[in-house]
XYZ file of C-alpha atoms in Angstrom:
291
model
C 32.860 83.505 18.622
C 32.080 82.385 15.080
C 35.142 80.305 14.801
C 33.944 78.073 17.680
C 30.952 77.016 15.634
C 32.653 74.631 13.190
C 34.882 72.904 15.609
C 35.237 69.151 14.869
C 34.837 68.537 18.801
C 31.204 69.414 18.364
C 30.634 66.470 15.956
C 32.207 64.170 18.604
C 30.067 65.583 21.282
C 27.188 64.849 19.262
C 28.121 61.240 18.271
C 28.823 60.556 22.074
C 25.564 61.883 23.135
C 23.695 59.863 20.449
C 25.590 56.766 21.450
C 24.727 57.126 25.176
C 21.306 58.395 24.427
C 21.624 61.313 26.926
C 23.041 64.717 27.243
C 26.594 65.207 28.552
C 26.731 67.582 31.622
C 30.314 67.353 32.647
C 33.401 65.484 31.237
C 37.160 64.492 32.068
C 39.196 65.782 29.278
C 42.521 64.057 28.310
C 44.670 66.160 26.157
C 48.137 66.473 24.586
C 49.666 69.905 23.583
C 53.023 71.235 22.756
C 52.473 73.605 25.640
C 52.474 70.940 28.230
C 55.779 70.496 30.164
C 56.963 69.160 33.686
C 58.462 71.134 36.474
C 60.377 69.830 39.424
C 59.766 71.395 42.932
C 61.192 70.476 46.345
C 60.218 71.952 49.809
C 61.832 71.420 53.230
C 60.440 72.083 56.664
C 61.877 71.484 60.211
C 59.335 70.162 62.645
C 61.765 69.680 65.695
C 60.625 66.219 66.652
C 57.013 66.910 66.458
C 54.383 64.122 65.557
C 53.407 64.613 62.037
C 50.496 62.938 60.101
C 49.273 63.121 56.625
C 47.659 66.342 57.259
C 51.059 67.972 57.580
C 52.432 66.513 54.443
C 49.187 67.674 52.501
C 49.702 71.092 53.872
C 53.362 71.208 52.658
C 52.098 69.960 49.198
C 49.423 72.685 49.188
C 52.007 75.202 49.889
C 54.085 74.059 46.908
C 51.128 74.132 44.569
C 50.221 77.769 45.731
C 53.905 78.763 45.032
C 53.681 77.345 41.537
C 50.439 78.898 40.759
C 51.663 82.443 41.959
C 54.865 82.409 40.052
C 53.107 80.841 36.808
C 49.884 82.689 36.457
C 49.775 81.755 32.837
C 49.948 77.982 33.564
C 47.556 75.554 34.917
C 48.533 72.373 36.882
C 47.285 69.247 35.498
C 48.879 66.778 37.728
C 50.862 67.013 41.013
C 52.937 63.868 41.275
C 54.692 62.969 44.641
C 58.066 61.773 44.032
C 59.859 61.379 47.300
C 58.777 62.117 50.997
C 62.041 61.983 53.105
C 61.541 62.254 56.785
C 64.838 62.684 58.713
C 66.809 61.293 55.653
C 64.674 58.217 55.310
C 62.292 57.780 52.355
C 58.547 57.287 53.406
C 55.418 56.020 51.755
C 52.661 58.793 51.085
C 49.646 57.073 53.003
C 46.718 57.878 55.022
C 47.864 56.423 58.192
C 51.132 57.872 58.655
C 52.084 59.038 62.009
C 55.807 59.772 62.762
C 58.063 61.923 64.822
C 59.967 63.954 62.613
C 62.646 66.557 62.880
C 63.094 67.443 59.060
C 60.774 66.696 56.195
C 61.726 67.053 52.565
C 58.992 66.523 49.831
C 60.143 66.252 46.200
C 57.309 66.910 43.646
C 56.859 66.986 39.972
C 54.105 69.257 38.185
C 52.784 68.739 34.853
C 51.688 72.222 33.725
C 49.773 73.573 30.548
C 49.104 76.992 29.064
C 46.081 78.411 30.886
C 44.889 80.140 27.692
C 44.446 76.822 26.205
C 42.463 75.443 28.985
C 40.219 78.625 28.994
C 39.495 78.133 25.278
C 38.538 74.505 25.731
C 36.164 75.279 28.658
C 34.608 78.025 26.712
C 34.068 75.557 23.700
C 32.521 72.846 25.691
C 30.258 75.368 27.623
C 28.730 76.182 24.070
C 27.229 72.695 24.408
C 26.532 73.298 28.152
C 29.183 70.804 29.245
C 31.527 71.424 32.225
C 35.001 69.993 32.238
C 35.597 68.526 35.523
C 39.293 67.609 35.110
C 41.878 67.946 32.491
C 44.712 65.266 32.346
C 47.869 64.910 30.160
C 46.990 62.089 27.626
C 50.698 61.039 27.035
C 51.568 60.644 30.883
C 48.352 58.636 31.472
C 48.807 56.341 28.305
C 52.452 55.784 29.356
C 51.771 55.051 32.915
C 48.920 52.588 31.983
C 51.336 50.751 29.721
C 53.941 50.446 32.421
C 51.307 49.202 35.012
C 49.571 46.869 32.642
C 52.805 45.186 31.553
C 54.642 45.610 34.692
C 57.570 47.379 33.210
C 60.489 47.672 35.628
C 63.418 50.021 35.482
C 64.023 52.905 32.989
C 61.535 53.309 30.136
C 60.704 56.089 27.811
C 57.673 56.650 25.500
C 57.216 58.736 22.353
C 53.727 59.614 21.359
C 53.542 60.963 17.781
C 50.435 62.907 16.958
C 49.085 65.050 14.257
C 50.956 68.294 15.014
C 52.952 67.340 18.149
C 54.875 64.784 19.560
C 55.757 64.024 23.234
C 58.361 62.257 25.214
C 57.930 60.816 28.749
C 60.712 59.035 30.723
C 59.867 56.902 33.803
C 61.896 54.856 36.314
C 59.476 52.036 37.406
C 56.138 53.971 37.514
C 57.689 57.370 38.469
C 57.854 60.050 35.779
C 61.342 61.591 35.377
C 60.914 63.814 32.519
C 58.121 64.996 30.027
C 58.852 67.179 26.901
C 56.626 68.164 23.739
C 57.513 69.550 20.434
C 55.308 71.097 17.642
C 56.431 68.449 15.149
C 54.175 65.404 14.288
C 52.692 63.136 11.835
C 51.306 66.256 9.773
C 54.906 67.226 9.095
C 55.782 63.779 7.583
C 52.949 64.160 5.345
C 53.972 67.610 4.267
C 57.527 66.352 3.650
C 56.152 63.485 1.356
C 53.963 66.043 -0.379
C 56.905 68.526 -1.096
C 59.601 65.801 -2.197
C 57.327 63.593 -4.302
C 55.173 66.554 -5.569
C 51.987 65.291 -4.404
C 48.975 67.154 -3.091
C 48.432 66.802 0.652
C 45.519 64.120 0.561
C 47.552 61.904 -1.930
C 50.712 62.245 0.271
C 48.755 61.203 3.360
C 47.214 58.158 1.486
C 50.833 57.191 0.464
C 51.789 57.468 4.041
C 48.785 55.331 5.055
C 49.670 52.767 2.403
C 53.398 52.616 3.687
C 52.055 52.110 7.239
C 49.841 49.319 6.171
C 52.410 47.519 4.195
C 55.282 48.306 6.655
C 53.280 46.241 9.280
C 52.457 43.332 7.153
C 54.385 40.592 5.402
C 54.537 42.645 2.145
C 58.101 43.807 1.501
C 58.280 46.973 -0.717
C 61.891 48.019 0.125
C 63.043 46.843 -3.345
C 60.764 49.333 -4.966
C 62.658 52.799 -5.841
C 59.628 54.814 -4.922
C 58.969 53.111 -1.693
C 62.586 53.289 -0.529
C 62.388 57.111 -1.214
C 59.170 57.174 0.728
C 60.861 55.215 3.644
C 63.855 57.616 3.631
C 61.477 60.732 3.906
C 59.384 59.292 6.856
C 62.334 58.043 8.798
C 64.420 61.098 8.394
C 61.634 63.148 9.881
C 60.869 60.734 12.628
C 64.563 60.754 13.520
C 64.535 64.430 13.788
C 61.409 64.264 16.054
C 63.086 61.885 18.480
C 66.324 64.074 18.513
C 64.293 67.153 19.244
C 62.378 65.594 22.254
C 65.909 64.280 23.700
C 67.799 67.415 22.766
C 67.588 69.380 26.140
C 66.580 66.394 28.263
C 68.466 66.732 31.514
C 67.723 63.152 32.521
C 69.613 61.565 29.591
C 73.017 62.629 31.266
C 72.150 59.856 33.923
C 72.032 57.223 31.434
C 74.640 54.882 30.089
C 74.615 51.513 28.197
C 74.094 49.826 31.520
C 70.895 51.713 32.216
C 68.959 49.592 29.762
C 66.533 52.357 28.854
C 63.828 51.111 26.487
C 62.070 53.343 23.992
C 58.435 52.569 23.166
C 56.577 54.268 20.251
C 52.749 54.925 20.732
C 50.172 57.095 18.951
C 49.059 56.950 15.299
C 52.110 58.554 13.958
C 54.143 55.531 15.227
C 52.392 53.232 12.792
C 54.830 53.870 9.982
C 57.608 52.418 12.050
C 58.907 48.743 12.221
C 61.605 47.104 14.117
C 65.156 48.698 14.056
C 64.945 50.791 11.120
C 65.840 54.017 12.895
C 69.601 54.992 13.239
C 71.094 57.376 15.606
C 74.550 58.773 16.513
C 76.748 57.700 19.592
C 74.814 60.265 21.634
C 71.898 57.926 21.747
C 73.924 54.862 22.784
C 72.036 54.778 26.082
C 68.940 53.386 24.414
C 69.127 49.714 24.677
C 66.135 48.932 22.463
C 63.213 50.378 20.624
């Protein structure tokens, strides 16, 4: 109980309430956590030429959600994504006015899950301020999807969101999520690497990383400076490790080849230290067209 008193989130709540000049009663929370992951699920039912509507489709989706909840009691569903609805071997859109005769219906779903314990902690935390969490969504999924829709990105695209103590990977085809993964390595690890190698305290190391980020995204060229070259090597070696960890067990990457034209986008504050084409990978990453 005592550890909840000094949470930084309380300062954020106070600031938001002051800016709005009103008390917050309920919120929608966007969160990223290394405990978030995606799970594929498929269900099939024989209707024997019965006329089906959206009601029957929703009933099957609810069945899937219940099966996931029963078999993952320590997890909470953040998103239920409808990938494919196949009626008699033909793909159909998920829409309100669907009315069709069907023999066999197959629904492919993707669930985004999170540790239930973390959700319970957050709900308890906000209740300290008499705030109810209405919904919890996955930040990296929402951000990536927004970028795709806003920029009308087509084909295969992947997004790496580098945060403080975690990094996430999401892979899409058009606006459909194919894969989601997280790792416990983020920008904080980059700072600790700088601190260890250059023998600086943490705050000074964070300052050096910030300066590198600032110069790296300006016209100032510090590559000729020995210290900054070492700094660059420290930062980029850790970032390359993060990317390799995120793609390590990715089953989707086996579907890619150089012709897939997979683009890799970097988002999140931890990505500010990057600039064009400075990362290098082995042949196993030749499916990435550009970063």
